[in-house]
Amino acid sequence: MARDESGIADPNRPIIVVSNRLPFTFTQTDHGIERAPSAGGLITALEPVLRKRGGTWIGWPGTDLPEAGSLSTRGESYDIAPVRLSEEEIEGHYRGLSNATLWPLMHSMVDRTRFDSHDWASYCVVNERFGETAAAKAADASFIWVHDYQLMLAPARIRRDLPGTVIGFFLHIPFPPYDVFRLLPWDRELLRGMLAADLIGFHVRSYATNFFDCVERSLGARVNRTDGLVEYGDHTTRIGAFPLGIDFELFESLALDDGDSPKNSDERVVLGIDRLDYTKGIPERMLAFEQLLEMHPEHRGKVALLQIAVPSRADVAEYQELKREIEGHVGRINGRFANSGWSPIRYLYRAVDQKRLCAIYRDSDVALVTPLRDGMNLVAKEFVACQVADPGVLVLSKLAGAAQTMREALLVNPYDIDGTAEAIHRALEMEEAERRSRMVALRRREKRDDIESWVRTFLEAADHERAELHPLGDSDLEAWLGDFMSGYRLALFLDYDGTLSSLRDHPSLATLSPAMRAALEACAKRDDTRIAVVSGRALSDVTSMVDHPGLIFAGNHGLEIDGSDFPHFIHEDLVHYRNRAEELARSLSRLEVDGAWTEAKGPTLTYHYRAVPTQNREELIRDAHRIINEAGYQARDAHHAVEARPPIGWDKGRAVLHILRSLYGPAWSEHVRVIYVGDDHTDEDAFRFLAGLAMTFRVGSADTPTAATRRLPNVEAVRTLLEWLARRRVQAS
Ligand code: GDG
């Protein structure tokens, strides 16, 4: 069902695009600021969309400009909002993490990938800035569309400021298989950043499949591949394949205009055109062309390879090296085959204007589009759109996203030099009837699935009610826990507030629901299950809230433990803190304004600010931290509260270990399976301690990272888990 109030897909509605680059690159010259169109597929795709619909494009202008207000759009039908970056940030974020880490890794070129934690730090800062700027510029927008691998963390940053805005994310490059993506030390962070979006688009199905694998295996997210949904915490994201198209009409009409021909007399032209990038397979293509001349000498003197290489990332050493390699091939092959009237390779290291480009496309006999890996590849599509006269032949790499749909092309493996040479030969020899049949089919599809249709399809998918996965059910739990639990007893650790009961304005109101109580009792009844409730509340408080004999209770984050058949435990250092806690309570009482209050829990305290208006919170939180630290306590943030704990090196993790050793002895892991469910920062101590030793679940929103194995969206899902555990097959004795 479409959201009436947003109407995101309305073609008259302006759109907000956030991408690393603006569509124009600005440079400071002696004559002032000059601008030139930026290069690359993302810009070719999106620029006409913004020009037609209007809106705002948020991005980096390409240089550090002195005056903030100096970027005019000069008659463009959309606004531009620059995001400024320092030279150091450009080095770390752009040249570093974006282009030396993510670009090769996402193209599965692992050997070229560099991992550098300084680059990562820069990437985080720059994404933060983009997200902040986008949220500020588009505070009233119903939809923000973030693009590409340079900005994978931006959706999460925008979400923090604009919880209700629909956020779309589109990845223009491949998403690699799980085994490749997980090489990245920050894989989980990037996945979490993306999952803050409501809709994530990839070019083709297989990238979406890889993404599902990664979020499922690296984050423990719940996925529904059939409906294209990922649930992570309490947020669900739609995932889809949206193959990008081109402005077909524009390319076709430019090709119909008279333009220069690249031909010398009746020489036949095989065309290569790319940004100069190692993913594009330019050296391999030249070797294939050389092999063609070797295997089929009849083409010598008659066919030329016209290779246009558009300068790209020219300040990066690897790209300079590639340029030298290509020039080496050109020199060698030309030296080997050229005669006085003919050179086999014509090589242009520069961009050509779009009109000329279309004439070149039109007049080429064969387009050799042979990337080693490519998200989509628009050159293949533009070539097809420009075949307005005698149709040429498209030779296309199987490893480009475009090959998923452009099946009528001659598909090649670009690493197979002989095979590619044979395909070029076949293309050059192909009869007109076959060429026309193939081209008609290719053109029909690209005309239909053009850029407008891509935008429309993506926006329509974004224009839905927030997605929701079917509630957690037996099949999910069986898949997650079936093997893990089979044949074992269970030690079940549960936090109370936000886990067994929903968070309320006052802790006294957070009672157990009857259904939760029934589920808990059903688990507790089993001989093979022990349950411990581990809470930040005072021991007496949590014991009376749950009020169930037979359970173990750990209060004050595990500083005090008690329960049926369990030796009472109180941390030996606590005696020193009772009086100091009272003093601290008195100091904190100064901050009991606006509905904030202090909960005294014996040796620990909690300062609650849930009822304080949001704009007044920051200062109170800061002051609470300061007062707690000055009193010699540790301040820890909790849900709308600051905890004050004695600095005695004890936390929920250590409490869990104490309970497990007391119940099952030092070799507890041989006898029992452990599950821990919690929703709070303080539960992270237990998640970290139990990593690899237990199945851990973090409940609620995914806006902070977790060390837990999986997330559960809410308290209802916890109940479902308990019900499943209560019903599970009895452990074999
Ligand atoms: C990324 C992904 C994905 C090239 N030379 C000239 C020129 N171009 C234009 C082409 C085309 C664009 O640059 C290149 O687009 P590609 O799609 O081929 O490749 P990337 O730049 O790597 O783009 C890619 C794309 O994003 C979109 O999602 O398809 O897989 O890697 O539009 O026309 N344009 C002009 N003169 C040139 O000399 N005017």
PDB file of N, CA, C and O and ligand atoms in Angstrom, residues 37-45 103 107 148-149 170-174 203 207 244-246 251 273-275 277 279-280 308-313 350-355 357 361 369 373-382 400-402 454, ligand 1:
ATOM      1  N   PRO A  37      31.640  19.001 -15.995  1.00  0.00           N
ATOM      2  CA  PRO A  37      30.838  17.836 -15.597  1.00  0.00           C
ATOM      3  C   PRO A  37      31.722  16.759 -14.976  1.00  0.00           C
ATOM      4  O   PRO A  37      32.836  16.538 -15.442  1.00  0.00           O
ATOM      5  N   SER A  38      31.251  16.109 -13.935  1.00  0.00           N
ATOM      6  CA  SER A  38      32.003  14.998 -13.346  1.00  0.00           C
ATOM      7  C   SER A  38      31.844  13.766 -14.244  1.00  0.00           C
ATOM      8  O   SER A  38      30.869  13.661 -14.982  1.00  0.00           O
ATOM      9  N   ALA A  39      32.801  12.833 -14.133  1.00  0.00           N
ATOM     10  CA  ALA A  39      32.767  11.640 -14.985  1.00  0.00           C
ATOM     11  C   ALA A  39      32.178  10.457 -14.228  1.00  0.00           C
ATOM     12  O   ALA A  39      32.110  10.468 -13.013  1.00  0.00           O
ATOM     13  N   GLY A  40      31.771   9.436 -14.969  1.00  0.00           N
ATOM     14  CA  GLY A  40      31.388   8.167 -14.331  1.00  0.00           C
ATOM     15  C   GLY A  40      29.918   7.840 -14.461  1.00  0.00           C
ATOM     16  O   GLY A  40      29.071   8.687 -14.751  1.00  0.00           O
ATOM     17  N   GLY A  41      29.650   6.559 -14.234  1.00  0.00           N
ATOM     18  CA  GLY A  41      28.317   6.013 -14.482  1.00  0.00           C
ATOM     19  C   GLY A  41      27.233   6.580 -13.597  1.00  0.00           C
ATOM     20  O   GLY A  41      26.109   6.820 -14.049  1.00  0.00           O
ATOM     21  N   LEU A  42      27.558   6.820 -12.328  1.00  0.00           N
ATOM     22  CA  LEU A  42      26.536   7.317 -11.400  1.00  0.00           C
ATOM     23  C   LEU A  42      26.010   8.675 -11.876  1.00  0.00           C
ATOM     24  O   LEU A  42      24.811   8.928 -11.884  1.00  0.00           O
ATOM     25  N   ILE A  43      26.942   9.523 -12.304  1.00  0.00           N
ATOM     26  CA  ILE A  43      26.552  10.870 -12.747  1.00  0.00           C
ATOM     27  C   ILE A  43      25.739  10.771 -14.046  1.00  0.00           C
ATOM     28  O   ILE A  43      24.678  11.391 -14.171  1.00  0.00           O
ATOM     29  N   THR A  44      26.219   9.973 -15.007  1.00  0.00           N
ATOM     30  CA  THR A  44      25.468   9.823 -16.271  1.00  0.00           C
ATOM     31  C   THR A  44      24.048   9.383 -15.976  1.00  0.00           C
ATOM     32  O   THR A  44      23.099   9.813 -16.625  1.00  0.00           O
ATOM     33  N   ALA A  45      23.902   8.524 -14.980  1.00  0.00           N
ATOM     34  CA  ALA A  45      22.572   7.980 -14.695  1.00  0.00           C
ATOM     35  C   ALA A  45      21.675   9.007 -14.004  1.00  0.00           C
ATOM     36  O   ALA A  45      20.520   9.198 -14.382  1.00  0.00           O
ATOM     37  N   TRP A 103      36.616  -0.289  -3.218  1.00  0.00           N
ATOM     38  CA  TRP A 103      36.510  -0.487  -4.682  1.00  0.00           C
ATOM     39  C   TRP A 103      37.090  -1.851  -5.083  1.00  0.00           C
ATOM     40  O   TRP A 103      36.374  -2.663  -5.696  1.00  0.00           O
ATOM     41  N   HIS A 107      34.822  -5.493  -5.885  1.00  0.00           N
ATOM     42  CA  HIS A 107      34.981  -6.126  -7.196  1.00  0.00           C
ATOM     43  C   HIS A 107      35.700  -7.472  -7.079  1.00  0.00           C
ATOM     44  O   HIS A 107      36.190  -8.010  -8.079  1.00  0.00           O
ATOM     45  N   ASP A 148      25.849   4.742  -3.249  1.00  0.00           N
ATOM     46  CA  ASP A 148      27.143   4.114  -3.489  1.00  0.00           C
ATOM     47  C   ASP A 148      28.067   3.907  -2.299  1.00  0.00           C
ATOM     48  O   ASP A 148      27.824   4.350  -1.192  1.00  0.00           O
ATOM     49  N   TYR A 149      29.150   3.213  -2.631  1.00  0.00           N
ATOM     50  CA  TYR A 149      30.026   2.614  -1.621  1.00  0.00           C
ATOM     51  C   TYR A 149      30.776   3.630  -0.765  1.00  0.00           C
ATOM     52  O   TYR A 149      31.266   3.283   0.293  1.00  0.00           O
ATOM     53  N   PHE A 170      21.302   3.056  -2.869  1.00  0.00           N
ATOM     54  CA  PHE A 170      21.574   2.250  -4.061  1.00  0.00           C
ATOM     55  C   PHE A 170      23.078   2.046  -4.206  1.00  0.00           C
ATOM     56  O   PHE A 170      23.856   2.992  -4.106  1.00  0.00           O
ATOM     57  N   LEU A 171      23.460   0.798  -4.425  1.00  0.00           N
ATOM     58  CA  LEU A 171      24.875   0.468  -4.604  1.00  0.00           C
ATOM     59  C   LEU A 171      25.159   0.299  -6.093  1.00  0.00           C
ATOM     60  O   LEU A 171      24.552  -0.551  -6.744  1.00  0.00           O
ATOM     61  N   HIS A 172      26.089   1.089  -6.621  1.00  0.00           N
ATOM     62  CA  HIS A 172      26.358   1.069  -8.063  1.00  0.00           C
ATOM     63  C   HIS A 172      27.383   0.023  -8.467  1.00  0.00           C
ATOM     64  O   HIS A 172      27.605  -0.210  -9.646  1.00  0.00           O
ATOM     65  N   ILE A 173      28.041  -0.565  -7.493  1.00  0.00           N
ATOM     66  CA  ILE A 173      29.094  -1.540  -7.812  1.00  0.00           C
ATOM     67  C   ILE A 173      28.641  -2.912  -7.295  1.00  0.00           C
ATOM     68  O   ILE A 173      27.616  -3.014  -6.621  1.00  0.00           O
ATOM     69  N   PRO A 174      29.393  -3.977  -7.570  1.00  0.00           N
ATOM     70  CA  PRO A 174      28.922  -5.296  -7.126  1.00  0.00           C
ATOM     71  C   PRO A 174      28.924  -5.403  -5.607  1.00  0.00           C
ATOM     72  O   PRO A 174      29.677  -4.697  -4.941  1.00  0.00           O
ATOM     73  N   HIS A 203      22.168  -3.687  -8.441  1.00  0.00           N
ATOM     74  CA  HIS A 203      21.896  -3.801  -9.869  1.00  0.00           C
ATOM     75  C   HIS A 203      21.251  -5.138 -10.219  1.00  0.00           C
ATOM     76  O   HIS A 203      20.356  -5.208 -11.035  1.00  0.00           O
ATOM     77  N   TYR A 207      23.885  -9.863  -6.420  1.00  0.00           N
ATOM     78  CA  TYR A 207      24.475  -8.982  -5.400  1.00  0.00           C
ATOM     79  C   TYR A 207      23.578  -8.968  -4.161  1.00  0.00           C
ATOM     80  O   TYR A 207      24.061  -8.946  -3.029  1.00  0.00           O
ATOM     81  N   LEU A 244      19.997  -0.841 -13.429  1.00  0.00           N
ATOM     82  CA  LEU A 244      20.033   0.549 -13.890  1.00  0.00           C
ATOM     83  C   LEU A 244      19.927   0.618 -15.406  1.00  0.00           C
ATOM     84  O   LEU A 244      20.485  -0.221 -16.114  1.00  0.00           O
ATOM     85  N   GLY A 245      19.194   1.610 -15.892  1.00  0.00           N
ATOM     86  CA  GLY A 245      19.096   1.837 -17.331  1.00  0.00           C
ATOM     87  C   GLY A 245      19.688   3.189 -17.692  1.00  0.00           C
ATOM     88  O   GLY A 245      20.212   3.896 -16.833  1.00  0.00           O
ATOM     89  N   ILE A 246      19.613   3.546 -18.965  1.00  0.00           N
ATOM     90  CA  ILE A 246      20.188   4.822 -19.409  1.00  0.00           C
ATOM     91  C   ILE A 246      19.086   5.716 -19.971  1.00  0.00           C
ATOM     92  O   ILE A 246      17.954   5.272 -20.184  1.00  0.00           O
ATOM     93  N   PHE A 251      20.491   9.329 -25.835  1.00  0.00           N
ATOM     94  CA  PHE A 251      21.604   8.742 -26.587  1.00  0.00           C
ATOM     95  C   PHE A 251      21.191   8.473 -28.038  1.00  0.00           C
ATOM     96  O   PHE A 251      21.949   8.725 -28.970  1.00  0.00           O
ATOM     97  N   ILE A 273      35.646   1.691 -24.533  1.00  0.00           N
ATOM     98  CA  ILE A 273      35.592   2.998 -23.882  1.00  0.00           C
ATOM     99  C   ILE A 273      35.292   2.798 -22.391  1.00  0.00           C
ATOM    100  O   ILE A 273      34.313   2.158 -22.031  1.00  0.00           O
ATOM    101  N   ASP A 274      36.181   3.321 -21.573  1.00  0.00           N
ATOM    102  CA  ASP A 274      36.050   3.105 -20.125  1.00  0.00           C
ATOM    103  C   ASP A 274      36.758   4.227 -19.387  1.00  0.00           C
ATOM    104  O   ASP A 274      37.663   4.856 -19.922  1.00  0.00           O
ATOM    105  N   ARG A 275      36.377   4.374 -18.107  1.00  0.00           N
ATOM    106  CA  ARG A 275      37.281   5.090 -17.213  1.00  0.00           C
ATOM    107  C   ARG A 275      38.528   4.223 -17.113  1.00  0.00           C
ATOM    108  O   ARG A 275      38.422   2.988 -17.112  1.00  0.00           O
ATOM    109  N   ASP A 277      40.525   2.165 -15.467  1.00  0.00           N
ATOM    110  CA  ASP A 277      40.399   1.505 -14.170  1.00  0.00           C
ATOM    111  C   ASP A 277      40.732   0.023 -14.346  1.00  0.00           C
ATOM    112  O   ASP A 277      40.376  -0.589 -15.363  1.00  0.00           O
ATOM    113  N   THR A 279      39.474  -2.492 -13.085  1.00  0.00           N
ATOM    114  CA  THR A 279      38.341  -3.419 -13.172  1.00  0.00           C
ATOM    115  C   THR A 279      37.841  -3.570 -14.604  1.00  0.00           C
ATOM    116  O   THR A 279      37.086  -4.482 -14.908  1.00  0.00           O
ATOM    117  N   LYS A 280      38.249  -2.655 -15.475  1.00  0.00           N
ATOM    118  CA  LYS A 280      37.641  -2.614 -16.805  1.00  0.00           C
ATOM    119  C   LYS A 280      38.311  -3.576 -17.794  1.00  0.00           C
ATOM    120  O   LYS A 280      37.828  -3.740 -18.909  1.00  0.00           O
ATOM    121  N   ILE A 308      39.263   4.385 -25.971  1.00  0.00           N
ATOM    122  CA  ILE A 308      39.228   5.676 -25.275  1.00  0.00           C
ATOM    123  C   ILE A 308      39.283   5.374 -23.782  1.00  0.00           C
ATOM    124  O   ILE A 308      38.451   4.627 -23.264  1.00  0.00           O
ATOM    125  N   ALA A 309      40.301   5.906 -23.122  1.00  0.00           N
ATOM    126  CA  ALA A 309      40.442   5.688 -21.675  1.00  0.00           C
ATOM    127  C   ALA A 309      40.305   7.048 -20.997  1.00  0.00           C
ATOM    128  O   ALA A 309      41.129   7.938 -21.213  1.00  0.00           O
ATOM    129  N   VAL A 310      39.231   7.209 -20.233  1.00  0.00           N
ATOM    130  CA  VAL A 310      38.982   8.499 -19.590  1.00  0.00           C
ATOM    131  C   VAL A 310      39.797   8.552 -18.297  1.00  0.00           C
ATOM    132  O   VAL A 310      39.700   7.639 -17.473  1.00  0.00           O
ATOM    133  N   PRO A 311      40.606   9.612 -18.114  1.00  0.00           N
ATOM    134  CA  PRO A 311      41.406   9.698 -16.892  1.00  0.00           C
ATOM    135  C   PRO A 311      40.526   9.592 -15.656  1.00  0.00           C
ATOM    136  O   PRO A 311      39.443  10.181 -15.597  1.00  0.00           O
ATOM    137  N   SER A 312      40.980   8.791 -14.700  1.00  0.00           N
ATOM    138  CA  SER A 312      40.200   8.562 -13.499  1.00  0.00           C
ATOM    139  C   SER A 312      41.169   8.277 -12.361  1.00  0.00           C
ATOM    140  O   SER A 312      42.135   7.540 -12.547  1.00  0.00           O
ATOM    141  N   ARG A 313      40.941   8.876 -11.182  1.00  0.00           N
ATOM    142  CA  ARG A 313      41.773   8.658  -9.998  1.00  0.00           C
ATOM    143  C   ARG A 313      43.265   8.722 -10.350  1.00  0.00           C
ATOM    144  O   ARG A 313      44.072   7.898  -9.906  1.00  0.00           O
ATOM    145  N   ARG A 350      41.772  10.476 -22.837  1.00  0.00           N
ATOM    146  CA  ARG A 350      41.026  11.703 -22.522  1.00  0.00           C
ATOM    147  C   ARG A 350      39.533  11.425 -22.676  1.00  0.00           C
ATOM    148  O   ARG A 350      39.133  10.401 -23.247  1.00  0.00           O
ATOM    149  N   ALA A 351      38.732  12.368 -22.186  1.00  0.00           N
ATOM    150  CA  ALA A 351      37.285  12.246 -22.373  1.00  0.00           C
ATOM    151  C   ALA A 351      36.908  12.893 -23.699  1.00  0.00           C
ATOM    152  O   ALA A 351      37.607  13.779 -24.178  1.00  0.00           O
ATOM    153  N   VAL A 352      35.824  12.417 -24.289  1.00  0.00           N
ATOM    154  CA  VAL A 352      35.275  13.103 -25.467  1.00  0.00           C
ATOM    155  C   VAL A 352      33.884  13.595 -25.107  1.00  0.00           C
ATOM    156  O   VAL A 352      33.260  13.057 -24.186  1.00  0.00           O
ATOM    157  N   ASP A 353      33.410  14.646 -25.807  1.00  0.00           N
ATOM    158  CA  ASP A 353      32.099  15.143 -25.373  1.00  0.00           C
ATOM    159  C   ASP A 353      31.002  14.163 -25.799  1.00  0.00           C
ATOM    160  O   ASP A 353      31.211  13.303 -26.660  1.00  0.00           O
ATOM    161  N   GLN A 354      29.848  14.333 -25.157  1.00  0.00           N
ATOM    162  CA  GLN A 354      28.823  13.296 -25.285  1.00  0.00           C
ATOM    163  C   GLN A 354      28.323  13.114 -26.724  1.00  0.00           C
ATOM    164  O   GLN A 354      28.041  11.998 -27.157  1.00  0.00           O
ATOM    165  N   LYS A 355      28.243  14.224 -27.449  1.00  0.00           N
ATOM    166  CA  LYS A 355      27.739  14.136 -28.821  1.00  0.00           C
ATOM    167  C   LYS A 355      28.704  13.318 -29.686  1.00  0.00           C
ATOM    168  O   LYS A 355      28.298  12.447 -30.455  1.00  0.00           O
ATOM    169  N   LEU A 357      30.841  11.209 -28.560  1.00  0.00           N
ATOM    170  CA  LEU A 357      30.805   9.842 -28.034  1.00  0.00           C
ATOM    171  C   LEU A 357      29.713   9.031 -28.739  1.00  0.00           C
ATOM    172  O   LEU A 357      29.919   7.881 -29.151  1.00  0.00           O
ATOM    173  N   TYR A 361      29.992   5.669 -30.943  1.00  0.00           N
ATOM    174  CA  TYR A 361      29.207   4.451 -30.677  1.00  0.00           C
ATOM    175  C   TYR A 361      28.509   3.992 -31.969  1.00  0.00           C
ATOM    176  O   TYR A 361      28.557   2.828 -32.351  1.00  0.00           O
ATOM    177  N   VAL A 369      33.140  -4.602 -24.621  1.00  0.00           N
ATOM    178  CA  VAL A 369      32.895  -4.174 -23.234  1.00  0.00           C
ATOM    179  C   VAL A 369      33.268  -5.355 -22.343  1.00  0.00           C
ATOM    180  O   VAL A 369      32.461  -6.246 -22.110  1.00  0.00           O
ATOM    181  N   ARG A 373      35.203  -7.214 -13.831  1.00  0.00           N
ATOM    182  CA  ARG A 373      34.083  -7.202 -12.901  1.00  0.00           C
ATOM    183  C   ARG A 373      33.489  -5.816 -13.010  1.00  0.00           C
ATOM    184  O   ARG A 373      34.227  -4.832 -13.065  1.00  0.00           O
ATOM    185  N   ASP A 374      32.155  -5.724 -13.030  1.00  0.00           N
ATOM    186  CA  ASP A 374      31.513  -4.416 -13.158  1.00  0.00           C
ATOM    187  C   ASP A 374      30.111  -4.499 -12.565  1.00  0.00           C
ATOM    188  O   ASP A 374      29.399  -5.477 -12.805  1.00  0.00           O
ATOM    189  N   GLY A 375      29.750  -3.484 -11.777  1.00  0.00           N
ATOM    190  CA  GLY A 375      28.426  -3.487 -11.146  1.00  0.00           C
ATOM    191  C   GLY A 375      27.337  -3.679 -12.182  1.00  0.00           C
ATOM    192  O   GLY A 375      26.542  -4.623 -12.126  1.00  0.00           O
ATOM    193  N   MET A 376      27.303  -2.783 -13.180  1.00  0.00           N
ATOM    194  CA  MET A 376      26.362  -2.911 -14.280  1.00  0.00           C
ATOM    195  C   MET A 376      27.114  -2.786 -15.596  1.00  0.00           C
ATOM    196  O   MET A 376      27.320  -3.719 -16.309  1.00  0.00           O
ATOM    197  N   ASN A 377      27.573  -1.583 -15.905  1.00  0.00           N
ATOM    198  CA  ASN A 377      28.255  -1.116 -17.108  1.00  0.00           C
ATOM    199  C   ASN A 377      27.271  -0.455 -18.059  1.00  0.00           C
ATOM    200  O   ASN A 377      26.440  -1.093 -18.704  1.00  0.00           O
ATOM    201  N   LEU A 378      27.389   0.856 -18.112  1.00  0.00           N
ATOM    202  CA  LEU A 378      26.476   1.648 -18.938  1.00  0.00           C
ATOM    203  C   LEU A 378      26.958   1.790 -20.373  1.00  0.00           C
ATOM    204  O   LEU A 378      26.149   2.051 -21.263  1.00  0.00           O
ATOM    205  N   VAL A 379      28.264   1.601 -20.585  1.00  0.00           N
ATOM    206  CA  VAL A 379      28.792   1.741 -21.942  1.00  0.00           C
ATOM    207  C   VAL A 379      28.087   0.748 -22.866  1.00  0.00           C
ATOM    208  O   VAL A 379      27.686   1.089 -23.985  1.00  0.00           O
ATOM    209  N   ALA A 380      27.882  -0.479 -22.380  1.00  0.00           N
ATOM    210  CA  ALA A 380      27.206  -1.500 -23.190  1.00  0.00           C
ATOM    211  C   ALA A 380      25.814  -1.009 -23.606  1.00  0.00           C
ATOM    212  O   ALA A 380      25.387  -1.183 -24.750  1.00  0.00           O
ATOM    213  N   LYS A 381      25.141  -0.366 -22.666  1.00  0.00           N
ATOM    214  CA  LYS A 381      23.767   0.085 -22.939  1.00  0.00           C
ATOM    215  C   LYS A 381      23.748   1.291 -23.870  1.00  0.00           C
ATOM    216  O   LYS A 381      22.895   1.399 -24.757  1.00  0.00           O
ATOM    217  N   GLU A 382      24.719   2.182 -23.669  1.00  0.00           N
ATOM    218  CA  GLU A 382      24.783   3.378 -24.518  1.00  0.00           C
ATOM    219  C   GLU A 382      25.112   2.983 -25.959  1.00  0.00           C
ATOM    220  O   GLU A 382      24.550   3.550 -26.908  1.00  0.00           O
ATOM    221  N   ALA A 400      30.117  -8.605 -16.046  1.00  0.00           N
ATOM    222  CA  ALA A 400      29.462  -7.305 -15.837  1.00  0.00           C
ATOM    223  C   ALA A 400      28.021  -7.566 -15.451  1.00  0.00           C
ATOM    224  O   ALA A 400      27.394  -8.503 -15.967  1.00  0.00           O
ATOM    225  N   GLY A 401      27.478  -6.728 -14.552  1.00  0.00           N
ATOM    226  CA  GLY A 401      26.070  -6.865 -14.176  1.00  0.00           C
ATOM    227  C   GLY A 401      25.162  -6.816 -15.405  1.00  0.00           C
ATOM    228  O   GLY A 401      24.142  -7.504 -15.465  1.00  0.00           O
ATOM    229  N   ALA A 402      25.561  -6.027 -16.405  1.00  0.00           N
ATOM    230  CA  ALA A 402      24.742  -5.878 -17.614  1.00  0.00           C
ATOM    231  C   ALA A 402      24.494  -7.213 -18.305  1.00  0.00           C
ATOM    232  O   ALA A 402      23.477  -7.402 -18.982  1.00  0.00           O
ATOM    233  N   TRP A 454      13.773   2.995 -14.234  1.00  0.00           N
ATOM    234  CA  TRP A 454      14.560   2.593 -13.058  1.00  0.00           C
ATOM    235  C   TRP A 454      14.194   3.470 -11.858  1.00  0.00           C
ATOM    236  O   TRP A 454      13.912   2.962 -10.776  1.00  0.00           O
TER     237      TRP A 454
HETATM  238  C1  GDG B   1      29.845   2.708 -11.892  1.00  0.00           C
HETATM  239  C2  GDG B   1      29.936   1.181 -11.906  1.00  0.00           C
HETATM  240  C3  GDG B   1      27.754   1.102 -13.096  1.00  0.00           C
HETATM  241  C4  GDG B   1      33.023   7.317 -20.427  1.00  0.00           C
HETATM  242  N1  GDG B   1      33.887   7.946 -21.209  1.00  0.00           N
HETATM  243  C5  GDG B   1      33.334   9.096 -21.586  1.00  0.00           C
HETATM  244  C6  GDG B   1      32.090   9.172 -21.017  1.00  0.00           C
HETATM  245  N2  GDG B   1      31.924   8.068 -20.296  1.00  0.00           N
HETATM  246  C7  GDG B   1      30.729   7.733 -19.542  1.00  0.00           C
HETATM  247  C8  GDG B   1      29.976   6.661 -20.259  1.00  0.00           C
HETATM  248  C9  GDG B   1      29.198   6.023 -19.142  1.00  0.00           C
HETATM  249  C10 GDG B   1      30.073   6.268 -17.922  1.00  0.00           C
HETATM  250  O1  GDG B   1      31.064   7.214 -18.285  1.00  0.00           O
HETATM  251  C11 GDG B   1      30.768   5.011 -17.459  1.00  0.00           C
HETATM  252  O2  GDG B   1      29.829   4.232 -16.798  1.00  0.00           O
HETATM  253  P1  GDG B   1      30.019   2.702 -16.480  1.00  0.00           P
HETATM  254  O3  GDG B   1      28.729   2.176 -16.021  1.00  0.00           O
HETATM  255  O4  GDG B   1      30.488   2.027 -17.694  1.00  0.00           O
HETATM  256  O5  GDG B   1      31.185   2.605 -15.383  1.00  0.00           O
HETATM  257  P2  GDG B   1      31.597   3.333 -13.976  1.00  0.00           P
HETATM  258  O6  GDG B   1      31.996   4.735 -14.178  1.00  0.00           O
HETATM  259  O7  GDG B   1      32.625   2.437 -13.394  1.00  0.00           O
HETATM  260  O8  GDG B   1      30.281   3.330 -13.094  1.00  0.00           O
HETATM  261  C12 GDG B   1      29.196   0.625 -13.093  1.00  0.00           C
HETATM  262  C13 GDG B   1      27.693   2.604 -12.944  1.00  0.00           C
HETATM  263  O9  GDG B   1      28.432   3.046 -11.813  1.00  0.00           O
HETATM  264  C14 GDG B   1      26.263   3.088 -12.777  1.00  0.00           C
HETATM  265  O10 GDG B   1      25.642   2.465 -11.704  1.00  0.00           O
HETATM  266  O11 GDG B   1      27.157   0.750 -14.335  1.00  0.00           O
HETATM  267  O12 GDG B   1      29.220  -0.787 -13.049  1.00  0.00           O
HETATM  268  O13 GDG B   1      31.288   0.763 -11.917  1.00  0.00           O
HETATM  269  O14 GDG B   1      27.977   6.665 -18.954  1.00  0.00           O
HETATM  270  O15 GDG B   1      29.185   7.245 -21.220  1.00  0.00           O
HETATM  271  N3  GDG B   1      31.262  10.200 -21.212  1.00  0.00           N
HETATM  272  C15 GDG B   1      31.696  11.207 -21.991  1.00  0.00           C
HETATM  273  N4  GDG B   1      32.919  11.200 -22.563  1.00  0.00           N
HETATM  274  C16 GDG B   1      33.760  10.179 -22.389  1.00  0.00           C
HETATM  275  O16 GDG B   1      34.876  10.193 -22.904  1.00  0.00           O
HETATM  276  N5  GDG B   1      30.890  12.250 -22.227  1.00  0.00           N
END
